[in-house]
Each structure stands twice: as structure tokens, then as C-alpha cells.
XYZ file of N, CA, C and O in Angstrom:
776
model
N 49.633 -16.122 -42.825
C 48.473 -16.537 -42.073
C 47.495 -15.374 -42.014
O 47.874 -14.264 -41.678
N 46.289 -15.646 -42.361
C 45.264 -14.606 -42.368
C 44.629 -14.500 -40.995
O 44.391 -15.496 -40.322
N 44.383 -13.279 -40.616
C 43.651 -13.064 -39.356
C 42.167 -13.080 -39.674
O 41.687 -12.226 -40.400
N 41.499 -14.044 -39.148
C 40.054 -14.094 -39.357
C 39.376 -13.679 -38.069
O 39.814 -14.069 -36.979
N 38.356 -12.853 -38.199
C 37.677 -12.415 -36.976
C 37.023 -13.607 -36.285
O 36.592 -14.558 -36.929
N 37.040 -13.531 -34.992
C 36.406 -14.588 -34.201
C 34.918 -14.580 -34.472
O 34.313 -13.528 -34.704
N 34.365 -15.727 -34.466
C 32.920 -15.829 -34.669
C 32.207 -15.127 -33.527
O 32.627 -15.224 -32.374
N 31.156 -14.377 -33.841
C 30.445 -13.687 -32.764
C 29.859 -14.702 -31.789
O 29.403 -15.769 -32.181
N 29.943 -14.347 -30.523
C 29.362 -15.214 -29.497
C 27.859 -15.265 -29.702
O 27.230 -14.251 -29.995
N 27.332 -16.441 -29.585
C 25.888 -16.528 -29.776
C 25.180 -15.932 -28.558
O 25.619 -16.112 -27.429
N 24.147 -15.217 -28.814
C 23.368 -14.574 -27.763
C 22.094 -15.372 -27.587
O 21.372 -15.610 -28.553
N 21.880 -15.783 -26.380
C 20.667 -16.539 -26.092
C 19.659 -15.595 -25.463
O 19.948 -14.962 -24.459
N 18.530 -15.487 -26.080
C 17.464 -14.646 -25.545
C 16.471 -15.567 -24.855
O 15.911 -16.460 -25.486
N 16.323 -15.347 -23.585
C 15.366 -16.145 -22.832
C 13.987 -15.532 -23.012
O 13.792 -14.355 -22.717
N 13.048 -16.305 -23.526
C 11.701 -15.748 -23.687
C 11.084 -15.439 -22.324
O 11.407 -16.078 -21.329
N 10.241 -14.433 -22.319
C 9.567 -14.058 -21.072
C 8.743 -15.237 -20.566
O 8.107 -15.941 -21.350
N 8.814 -15.448 -19.267
C 8.022 -16.528 -18.675
C 6.548 -16.244 -18.915
O 6.081 -15.132 -18.685
N 5.857 -17.241 -19.377
C 4.438 -17.085 -19.665
C 3.636 -17.974 -18.742
O 4.033 -19.078 -18.428
N 2.510 -17.459 -18.323
C 1.583 -18.235 -17.510
C 0.789 -19.154 -18.441
O 0.797 -18.969 -19.656
N 0.099 -20.090 -17.874
C -0.703 -21.024 -18.677
C -1.679 -20.274 -19.582
O -2.015 -20.731 -20.663
N -2.113 -19.104 -19.137
C -3.063 -18.306 -19.920
C -2.389 -17.637 -21.114
O -3.053 -17.068 -21.964
N -1.044 -17.627 -21.161
C -0.330 -17.056 -22.294
C 0.268 -15.686 -22.062
O 1.096 -15.247 -22.840
N -0.103 -14.993 -21.020
C 0.423 -13.650 -20.768
C 1.674 -13.748 -19.891
O 1.751 -14.564 -18.985
N 2.658 -12.912 -20.172
C 3.863 -12.882 -19.340
C 3.686 -11.856 -18.226
O 2.823 -10.973 -18.311
N 4.534 -11.953 -17.200
C 4.501 -10.973 -16.111
C 4.729 -9.570 -16.652
O 4.044 -8.618 -16.254
N 5.695 -9.425 -17.578
C 6.000 -8.101 -18.139
C 4.824 -7.536 -18.934
O 4.516 -6.349 -18.851
N 4.165 -8.381 -19.724
C 3.014 -7.926 -20.506
C 1.872 -7.487 -19.585
O 1.249 -6.444 -19.807
N 1.618 -8.281 -18.560
C 0.542 -7.950 -17.620
C 0.869 -6.645 -16.885
O 0.031 -5.753 -16.780
N 2.112 -6.529 -16.399
C 2.521 -5.319 -15.676
C 2.394 -4.089 -16.574
O 1.898 -3.045 -16.159
N 2.838 -4.200 -17.836
C 2.767 -3.063 -18.769
C 1.324 -2.652 -19.032
O 0.997 -1.461 -19.053
N 0.448 -3.640 -19.229
C -0.958 -3.319 -19.485
C -1.597 -2.645 -18.274
O -2.303 -1.642 -18.414
N -1.348 -3.177 -17.074
C -1.977 -2.613 -15.878
C -1.387 -1.259 -15.495
O -2.046 -0.471 -14.818
N -0.168 -0.942 -15.946
C 0.414 0.364 -15.633
C -0.333 1.481 -16.351
O -0.181 2.647 -16.010
N -1.158 1.126 -17.337
C -1.942 2.129 -18.068
C -3.234 2.485 -17.342
O -3.980 3.335 -17.789
N -3.498 1.812 -16.224
C -4.691 2.105 -15.431
C -4.297 3.084 -14.320
O -3.506 2.750 -13.434
N -4.804 4.300 -14.375
C -4.502 5.284 -13.338
C -5.187 4.872 -12.032
O -6.314 4.389 -12.040
N -4.481 5.048 -10.925
C -5.016 4.664 -9.623
C -4.755 5.768 -8.614
O -3.747 6.465 -8.692
N -5.666 5.904 -7.677
C -5.445 6.815 -6.566
C -4.409 6.218 -5.619
O -4.157 5.017 -5.624
N -3.792 7.069 -4.813
C -2.744 6.625 -3.902
C -3.194 6.895 -2.465
O -3.634 8.002 -2.144
N -3.077 5.868 -1.618
C -3.471 5.997 -0.217
C -2.331 5.515 0.676
O -1.449 4.774 0.240
N -2.391 5.939 1.919
C -1.509 5.407 2.946
C -2.368 4.585 3.893
O -3.331 5.105 4.467
N -2.066 3.290 3.991
C -2.773 2.389 4.900
C -1.952 2.333 6.186
O -0.732 2.133 6.131
N -2.606 2.513 7.331
C -1.898 2.519 8.608
C -2.607 1.627 9.625
O -3.811 1.390 9.537
N -1.843 1.159 10.584
C -2.383 0.372 11.688
C -1.392 0.454 12.837
O -0.233 0.858 12.653
N -1.844 0.087 14.010
C -0.967 0.077 15.183
C -0.672 -1.372 15.537
O -1.593 -2.164 15.763
N 0.615 -1.693 15.539
C 1.038 -3.032 15.941
C 0.863 -3.149 17.447
O 1.316 -2.286 18.191
N 0.195 -4.196 17.937
C 0.007 -4.316 19.382
C 1.338 -4.529 20.096
O 2.304 -4.985 19.486
N 1.403 -4.221 21.405
C 2.642 -4.460 22.145
C 2.990 -5.944 22.118
O 2.114 -6.796 22.007
N 4.293 -6.238 22.205
C 4.734 -7.634 22.178
C 4.129 -8.438 23.320
O 3.741 -9.579 23.146
N 4.062 -7.834 24.486
C 3.484 -8.523 25.648
C 2.605 -7.520 26.389
O 3.092 -6.764 27.220
N 1.296 -7.484 26.087
C 0.419 -6.478 26.697
C 0.322 -6.589 28.212
O -0.064 -5.636 28.874
N 0.680 -7.757 28.772
C 0.591 -7.944 30.223
C 1.836 -7.468 30.955
O 1.843 -7.416 32.185
N 2.902 -7.155 30.230
C 4.148 -6.707 30.862
C 4.356 -5.223 30.579
O 4.634 -4.840 29.448
N 4.224 -4.385 31.605
C 4.355 -2.939 31.381
C 5.723 -2.531 30.853
O 5.849 -1.522 30.174
N 6.754 -3.322 31.126
C 8.111 -2.958 30.676
C 8.387 -3.415 29.237
O 9.400 -3.066 28.657
N 7.461 -4.181 28.643
C 7.635 -4.663 27.263
C 7.521 -3.483 26.296
O 6.816 -2.510 26.578
N 8.226 -3.569 25.173
C 8.135 -2.479 24.190
C 6.695 -2.270 23.730
O 5.947 -3.223 23.540
N 6.336 -1.006 23.559
C 4.989 -0.664 23.098
C 4.858 -1.027 21.628
O 5.851 -1.237 20.932
N 3.628 -1.102 21.164
C 3.384 -1.367 19.749
C 3.855 -0.200 18.901
O 4.074 0.902 19.394
N 4.026 -0.447 17.626
C 4.556 0.563 16.720
C 3.538 0.872 15.634
O 2.792 -0.001 15.203
N 3.524 2.134 15.195
C 2.703 2.513 14.054
C 3.332 1.917 12.795
O 4.544 1.943 12.620
N 2.491 1.375 11.920
C 2.950 0.760 10.674
C 2.183 1.418 9.536
O 0.989 1.696 9.663
N 2.865 1.661 8.426
C 2.210 2.263 7.272
C 2.739 1.711 5.969
O 3.876 1.244 5.901
N 1.897 1.729 4.946
C 2.324 1.323 3.607
C 1.512 2.066 2.553
O 0.330 2.359 2.745
N 2.166 2.395 1.462
C 1.508 3.025 0.328
C 0.760 1.966 -0.462
O 1.272 0.868 -0.664
N -0.447 2.290 -0.898
C -1.227 1.351 -1.709
C -1.887 2.098 -2.861
O -2.334 3.233 -2.705
N -1.943 1.437 -4.006
C -2.682 1.982 -5.143
C -3.850 1.070 -5.496
O -4.691 1.450 -6.305
N -3.886 -0.117 -4.912
C -5.000 -1.041 -5.148
C -5.964 -0.924 -3.973
O -5.968 -1.738 -3.054
N -6.760 0.140 -3.999
C -7.719 0.448 -2.941
C -8.997 0.897 -3.629
O -8.953 1.701 -4.562
N -10.153 0.384 -3.169
C -11.404 0.791 -3.808
C -12.597 0.626 -2.889
O -12.546 -0.103 -1.904
N -13.654 1.323 -3.260
C -14.927 1.210 -2.566
C -15.615 -0.049 -3.069
O -15.626 -0.332 -4.262
N -16.200 -0.824 -2.136
C -16.863 -2.078 -2.491
C -18.375 -1.954 -2.375
O -19.109 -2.426 -3.220
N -18.853 -1.305 -1.300
C -20.295 -1.283 -1.026
C -20.647 -0.026 -0.249
O -19.856 0.458 0.553
N -21.841 0.474 -0.485
C -22.353 1.606 0.277
C -23.129 1.137 1.500
O -23.093 1.766 2.546
N -23.844 0.021 1.375
C -24.663 -0.475 2.491
C -24.441 -1.974 2.662
O -25.019 -2.770 1.917
N -23.558 -2.376 3.596
C -22.804 -1.549 4.524
C -21.608 -0.900 3.821
O -21.197 -1.364 2.755
N -21.032 0.143 4.433
C -19.883 0.797 3.812
C -18.644 -0.095 3.903
O -18.124 -0.345 4.989
N -18.192 -0.592 2.746
C -17.043 -1.490 2.683
C -16.014 -0.972 1.686
O -16.376 -0.410 0.645
N -14.736 -1.167 2.017
C -13.631 -0.856 1.112
C -12.738 -2.083 1.019
O -12.832 -3.003 1.838
N -11.856 -2.090 0.022
C -10.943 -3.203 -0.182
C -9.549 -2.657 -0.439
O -9.387 -1.678 -1.177
N -8.551 -3.281 0.165
C -7.157 -2.975 -0.130
C -6.454 -4.292 -0.439
O -6.738 -5.317 0.182
N -5.579 -4.260 -1.428
C -4.820 -5.439 -1.826
C -3.412 -5.332 -1.246
O -2.713 -4.342 -1.472
N -3.001 -6.371 -0.500
C -1.700 -6.392 0.168
C -0.874 -7.562 -0.344
O -1.404 -8.665 -0.512
N 0.409 -7.336 -0.566
C 1.282 -8.434 -0.971
C 1.313 -9.463 0.149
O 1.578 -9.146 1.301
N 1.022 -10.714 -0.166
C 1.005 -11.779 0.833
C 2.373 -11.878 1.498
O 3.404 -11.874 0.823
N 2.346 -11.916 2.821
C 3.579 -12.020 3.589
C 4.234 -10.691 3.900
O 5.239 -10.643 4.609
N 3.684 -9.576 3.389
C 4.247 -8.261 3.716
C 3.958 -7.952 5.177
O 3.112 -8.587 5.816
N 4.634 -6.976 5.701
C 4.434 -6.618 7.105
C 2.983 -6.231 7.371
O 2.388 -6.632 8.362
N 2.383 -5.441 6.452
C 0.997 -5.011 6.660
C 0.051 -6.200 6.561
O -0.906 -6.299 7.332
N 0.298 -7.112 5.638
C -0.547 -8.302 5.521
C -0.505 -9.106 6.821
O -1.551 -9.508 7.341
N 0.680 -9.330 7.344
C 0.807 -10.099 8.589
C 0.176 -9.366 9.765
O -0.472 -9.976 10.608
N 0.344 -8.043 9.805
C -0.244 -7.264 10.904
C -1.773 -7.312 10.840
O -2.437 -7.548 11.857
N -2.346 -7.117 9.644
C -3.807 -7.103 9.542
C -4.421 -8.491 9.678
O -5.629 -8.614 9.840
N -3.596 -9.513 9.653
C -4.096 -10.851 9.952
C -4.366 -10.978 11.454
O -5.271 -11.687 11.876
N -3.592 -10.238 12.273
C -3.755 -10.251 13.740
C -4.602 -9.087 14.237
O -5.351 -9.227 15.188
N -4.419 -7.937 13.628
C -5.029 -6.684 14.078
C -6.149 -6.305 13.117
O -5.876 -5.975 11.966
N -7.412 -6.339 13.545
C -8.509 -6.061 12.613
C -8.767 -4.573 12.358
O -9.558 -4.235 11.484
N -8.109 -3.684 13.095
C -8.379 -2.249 12.958
C -7.284 -1.571 12.158
O -6.099 -1.743 12.446
N -7.675 -0.779 11.163
C -6.715 -0.084 10.315
C -7.352 1.177 9.748
O -8.548 1.400 9.914
N -6.536 2.002 9.131
C -7.023 3.283 8.620
C -6.421 3.563 7.249
O -5.419 2.956 6.858
N -7.046 4.491 6.544
C -6.605 4.884 5.208
C -6.639 6.406 5.120
O -7.618 7.037 5.533
N -5.561 6.978 4.585
C -5.514 8.407 4.271
C -5.376 8.536 2.766
O -4.428 8.000 2.177
N -6.342 9.199 2.119
C -6.294 9.419 0.673
C -5.359 10.596 0.430
O -5.651 11.728 0.830
N -4.210 10.332 -0.201
C -3.164 11.351 -0.323
C -3.466 12.377 -1.406
O -4.019 12.051 -2.461
N -3.070 13.608 -1.115
C -3.237 14.701 -2.073
C -1.993 14.796 -2.952
O -0.948 14.215 -2.645
N -2.105 15.552 -4.037
C -0.991 15.693 -4.973
C 0.260 16.282 -4.324
O 1.370 16.058 -4.797
N 0.103 16.999 -3.215
C 1.263 17.569 -2.521
C 1.914 16.581 -1.553
O 2.886 16.926 -0.894
N 1.391 15.364 -1.487
C 1.915 14.379 -0.524
C 2.666 13.233 -1.203
O 2.782 12.149 -0.663
N 3.239 13.515 -2.360
C 4.037 12.528 -3.086
C 5.179 11.997 -2.225
O 5.505 10.822 -2.280
N 5.788 12.872 -1.420
C 6.910 12.447 -0.568
C 6.478 11.390 0.448
O 7.243 10.481 0.777
N 5.249 11.477 0.928
C 4.747 10.478 1.877
C 4.564 9.139 1.164
O 4.981 8.091 1.666
N 3.972 9.178 -0.022
C 3.785 7.940 -0.799
C 5.132 7.281 -1.069
O 5.290 6.068 -0.885
N 6.103 8.066 -1.494
C 7.427 7.524 -1.798
C 8.121 6.957 -0.575
O 8.744 5.895 -0.628
N 7.994 7.640 0.523
C 8.643 7.211 1.764
C 8.128 5.848 2.224
O 8.891 4.994 2.631
N 6.818 5.647 2.162
C 6.230 4.409 2.677
C 6.192 3.281 1.632
O 5.679 2.213 1.921
N 6.739 3.532 0.433
C 6.802 2.465 -0.566
C 8.237 2.038 -0.850
O 8.470 1.177 -1.685
N 9.209 2.626 -0.133
C 10.615 2.278 -0.352
C 10.889 0.825 0.008
O 10.371 0.330 1.002
N 11.744 0.204 -0.774
C 12.227 -1.134 -0.431
C 13.391 -0.965 0.538
O 14.153 -0.016 0.440
N 13.510 -1.855 1.515
C 14.605 -1.782 2.473
C 14.573 -0.521 3.313
O 15.597 0.037 3.670
N 13.386 -0.061 3.624
C 13.230 1.199 4.339
C 13.589 1.059 5.820
O 13.683 -0.036 6.354
N 13.726 2.214 6.449
C 14.022 2.255 7.875
C 12.761 1.912 8.666
O 11.703 1.681 8.091
N 12.864 1.918 9.970
C 11.712 1.542 10.798
C 10.551 2.507 10.586
O 10.745 3.681 10.278
N 9.354 1.984 10.759
C 8.164 2.814 10.585
C 8.157 3.996 11.549
O 7.669 5.063 11.216
N 8.708 3.819 12.741
C 8.734 4.908 13.720
C 9.423 6.132 13.122
O 8.947 7.259 13.240
N 10.545 5.909 12.425
C 11.264 7.020 11.806
C 10.493 7.592 10.621
O 10.558 8.784 10.358
N 9.766 6.751 9.902
C 9.008 7.232 8.751
C 7.893 8.192 9.169
O 7.562 9.110 8.442
N 7.307 7.951 10.321
C 6.228 8.817 10.811
C 6.750 10.073 11.514
O 5.976 10.977 11.812
N 8.053 10.122 11.802
C 8.623 11.151 12.681
C 8.245 12.583 12.316
O 7.891 13.357 13.184
N 8.312 12.968 11.052
C 8.051 14.373 10.704
C 6.799 14.552 9.844
O 6.650 15.546 9.149
N 5.901 13.585 9.910
C 4.647 13.685 9.161
C 3.539 14.093 10.127
O 3.332 13.423 11.137
N 2.823 15.180 9.821
C 1.719 15.554 10.708
C 0.569 14.538 10.597
O 0.168 14.179 9.494
N 0.117 14.059 11.736
C -1.011 13.134 11.747
C -1.732 13.233 13.075
O -1.223 13.766 14.050
N -2.961 12.723 13.071
C -3.713 12.575 14.314
C -4.104 11.112 14.423
O -4.068 10.371 13.439
N -4.458 10.693 15.602
C -4.852 9.299 15.821
C -6.353 9.165 15.592
O -7.144 9.996 16.021
N -6.724 8.099 14.910
C -8.131 7.835 14.690
C -8.831 7.506 15.992
O -8.266 6.831 16.849
N -10.064 7.981 16.129
C -10.853 7.735 17.345
C -11.159 6.259 17.539
O -11.167 5.743 18.646
N -11.419 5.551 16.450
C -11.855 4.159 16.520
C -10.677 3.181 16.496
O -10.665 2.204 17.231
N -9.683 3.459 15.633
C -8.581 2.513 15.426
C -7.310 2.874 16.175
O -6.464 2.016 16.399
N -7.143 4.148 16.511
C -5.886 4.608 17.092
C -4.777 4.719 16.066
O -3.654 5.104 16.379
N -5.066 4.388 14.809
C -4.066 4.421 13.741
C -3.826 5.858 13.273
O -4.723 6.704 13.355
N -2.628 6.148 12.762
C -2.336 7.490 12.254
C -3.190 7.838 11.040
O -3.349 7.028 10.121
N -3.749 9.052 11.054
C -4.479 9.623 9.926
C -3.690 10.862 9.492
O -3.522 11.795 10.281
N -3.201 10.871 8.274
C -2.274 11.894 7.799
C -2.946 13.258 7.681
O -4.022 13.382 7.081
N -2.306 14.277 8.249
C -2.778 15.653 8.116
C -2.679 16.097 6.669
O -1.711 15.773 5.978
N -3.666 16.824 6.186
C -3.661 17.309 4.811
C -4.164 16.295 3.797
O -4.206 16.590 2.603
N -4.539 15.093 4.246
C -5.089 14.099 3.325
C -6.438 14.588 2.811
O -7.147 15.325 3.496
N -6.806 14.158 1.598
C -8.088 14.565 1.022
C -9.262 13.925 1.746
O -10.338 14.506 1.838
N -9.050 12.712 2.254
C -10.082 12.005 3.011
C -9.394 10.994 3.916
O -8.271 10.569 3.647
N -10.068 10.648 5.014
C -9.563 9.612 5.919
C -10.694 8.653 6.251
O -11.864 9.055 6.340
N -10.330 7.393 6.408
C -11.292 6.345 6.741
C -10.693 5.464 7.828
O -9.496 5.186 7.795
N -11.523 5.041 8.756
C -11.100 4.034 9.720
C -11.912 2.783 9.434
O -13.104 2.866 9.123
N -11.253 1.627 9.529
C -11.876 0.381 9.090
C -11.654 -0.756 10.084
O -10.694 -0.747 10.845
N -12.553 -1.726 9.995
C -12.429 -2.980 10.744
C -12.542 -4.114 9.724
O -13.486 -4.166 8.933
N -11.586 -5.015 9.725
C -11.578 -6.101 8.745
C -12.822 -6.965 8.877
O -13.161 -7.416 9.966
N -13.486 -7.183 7.746
C -14.647 -8.060 7.669
C -14.271 -9.396 7.043
O -14.824 -10.422 7.398
N -13.344 -9.350 6.072
C -13.018 -10.566 5.338
C -11.628 -10.438 4.724
O -11.211 -9.354 4.337
N -10.933 -11.570 4.638
C -9.635 -11.659 3.954
C -9.761 -12.728 2.880
O -10.250 -13.818 3.145
N -9.328 -12.396 1.668
C -9.429 -13.327 0.545
C -8.039 -13.500 -0.053
O -7.421 -12.515 -0.487
N -7.541 -14.739 -0.088
C -6.261 -15.022 -0.738
C -6.489 -14.972 -2.245
O -7.409 -15.613 -2.760
N -5.651 -14.204 -2.956
C -5.801 -14.052 -4.401
C -4.408 -14.013 -5.035
O -3.761 -12.966 -5.043
N -3.937 -15.157 -5.503
C -2.600 -15.214 -6.093
C -1.551 -14.848 -5.064
O -1.531 -15.404 -3.964
N -0.688 -13.885 -5.395
C 0.365 -13.482 -4.466
C -0.047 -12.292 -3.594
O 0.792 -11.639 -2.994
N -1.346 -12.022 -3.516
C -1.860 -10.924 -2.692
C -3.008 -11.405 -1.803
O -3.619 -12.441 -2.064
N -3.271 -10.618 -0.778
C -4.424 -10.826 0.091
C -5.329 -9.617 -0.081
O -4.866 -8.478 0.020
N -6.598 -9.866 -0.384
C -7.580 -8.784 -0.481
C -8.223 -8.645 0.893
O -8.817 -9.594 1.402
N -8.067 -7.476 1.495
C -8.628 -7.223 2.818
C -9.829 -6.309 2.642
O -9.704 -5.182 2.153
N -11.001 -6.820 3.007
C -12.241 -6.043 2.918
C -12.548 -5.529 4.306
O -12.603 -6.293 5.277
N -12.715 -4.214 4.417
C -12.955 -3.596 5.712
C -14.246 -2.818 5.746
O -14.618 -2.169 4.756
N -14.913 -2.881 6.899
C -16.107 -2.060 7.119
C -15.633 -0.693 7.597
O -14.846 -0.587 8.543
N -16.125 0.346 6.969
C -15.728 1.707 7.327
C -16.504 2.124 8.572
O -17.735 2.078 8.599
N -15.765 2.512 9.615
C -16.386 2.912 10.876
C -16.421 4.427 11.042
O -17.300 4.949 11.716
N -15.466 5.125 10.447
C -15.501 6.587 10.418
C -14.963 7.044 9.064
O -14.105 6.388 8.477
N -15.487 8.146 8.573
C -15.006 8.741 7.328
C -15.057 10.253 7.492
O -15.998 10.790 8.058
N -14.008 10.919 7.012
C -13.951 12.378 7.118
C -13.284 12.940 5.873
O -12.505 12.261 5.204
N -13.610 14.176 5.566
C -13.007 14.905 4.462
C -12.356 16.151 5.072
O -12.929 17.235 5.031
N -11.157 15.958 5.660
C -10.533 17.066 6.381
C -9.976 18.163 5.495
O -9.795 19.281 5.942
N -9.685 17.857 4.219
C -9.065 18.856 3.359
C -9.725 18.854 1.987
O -9.879 17.808 1.374
N -10.089 20.030 1.526
C -10.646 20.163 0.179
C -9.623 20.807 -0.743
O -9.929 21.159 -1.865
N -8.389 20.961 -0.254
C -7.339 21.638 -1.021
C -6.633 20.674 -1.962
O -6.269 19.571 -1.576
N -6.435 21.104 -3.199
C -5.643 20.335 -4.148
C -6.372 19.137 -4.710
O -7.485 18.808 -4.329
N -5.687 18.468 -5.619
C -6.249 17.289 -6.253
C -5.632 16.027 -5.681
O -4.754 16.077 -4.821
N -6.057 14.875 -6.193
C -5.547 13.609 -5.686
C -4.174 13.280 -6.258
O -3.835 13.680 -7.371
N -3.408 12.521 -5.504
C -2.175 11.943 -6.010
C -2.566 10.676 -6.766
O -3.350 9.873 -6.263
N -2.063 10.520 -7.981
C -2.381 9.332 -8.768
C -1.100 8.600 -9.139
O 0.002 9.149 -9.061
N -1.271 7.343 -9.553
C -0.152 6.506 -9.980
C -0.482 6.013 -11.372
O -1.528 5.394 -11.600
N 0.398 6.316 -12.350
C 0.145 5.961 -13.741
C 1.471 5.692 -14.429
O 2.413 6.485 -14.302
N 1.562 4.567 -15.137
C 2.769 4.178 -15.866
C 4.011 4.200 -14.977
O 5.065 4.679 -15.364
N 3.834 3.678 -13.743
C 4.976 3.492 -12.855
C 5.453 4.748 -12.140
O 6.522 4.730 -11.528
N 4.667 5.851 -12.178
C 5.088 7.093 -11.527
C 3.912 7.757 -10.832
O 2.765 7.627 -11.260
N 4.228 8.504 -9.763
C 3.219 9.326 -9.107
C 2.983 10.546 -9.995
O 3.908 11.127 -10.526
N 1.697 10.922 -10.122
C 1.341 12.031 -11.004
C 0.229 12.871 -10.388
O -0.437 12.453 -9.472
N 0.043 14.056 -10.974
C -1.049 14.942 -10.594
C -2.037 14.991 -11.746
O -1.640 14.858 -12.910
N -3.298 15.202 -11.447
C -4.265 15.426 -12.506
C -4.049 16.829 -13.053
O -3.812 17.757 -12.303
N -4.104 16.983 -14.369
C -3.933 18.333 -14.913
C -5.215 18.839 -15.503
O -5.994 18.167 -16.013
């Protein structure tokens, strides 16, 4: 009796899911990863659960790293941040119109990484050892050493696919630090300009 090798198991390759337009999620993600983006920390203060009850837990500082942030208009001064629909920040900014942005410097990669972790610990712990001051207008944390800080009030929310575009009017802007270059995000990694 001859020993014949078993036939190789057939391998089924599932084609990448394509949208009606023909592009797959992977193709779109790969193309957009070639666009360098600045990195910011968006912050806001969650209101207390029950503002009328002094014994109720106080509101908590909330923060998230964003790379989809841009200037929209000079007159009036408007900016836009893109938030994943249903994320904590999206839900908070649906209720709370005041928020802030810290433009992170190349030395603040650890802050960007900390606030972009999946399954992260509470925001209170994330802010614990980060130097910040409270914004005059929003009360939101503004990161020490950031290249620039902005305080904003939501003017408009636009649903766009699986994200919400939040357009905010800038109420205060400062350039507290001229040291170092910006933190950028390119090809899936935080980078420095060289």
C-alpha cells in the first residue's frame, strides 16, 4: 500500500469588504495613513451627576487624543474636531458645549498615547501626573507645555458616517510654549518633524 500525501486543505481567502464606491476599509485606512496630522488633546469637564445635591459625585475631567482637528474659519474663529460617534467625548460634547484643545509638542507623545489607549483606566487617573491649568472660559484642563491651547464652545454638530464633526467657536487662544516642534501622526505612529 502506497502512502499518498493528504490533499492540501483548501484555503479560502475572504476578499476585503468593499463599499459601494469600490474602496475597502483597509485600502482607505492605508491611503489616509499617508496624510501627516497634528496631534491634540481634547478635554472637557463632565458635569456633576446631580448639580442640586451637594453630596453627589462631582463631575470628572475627560480627555481624548485626536488627529482629526483643523481650523475652519478666521472670522468668526472656528475649529473642527472629528469624534467617533458614541464615544465618551462625543456623548459628553452632545450635553456639554464647552471644551478645550491642547496642541501637543513632540515631547508629549506619552500624553497622546495615554489618552488614546483602548480599555484605559478612568480619566481621573490619566490626568493625575500631567501638569495642567484650568481654562478661564471652559474650566477644562489645558496641558502644560503644549504648543498652543484653545477654549471652545460648540456651534454645530454634523453626523458624518461613523463620526460626529464638532465645530467650535474659539473663545480663548494662547501660545504658552515656543519650545520644540509639534507631535505628528503618520503611517500609524506618533512622529517628530526632522
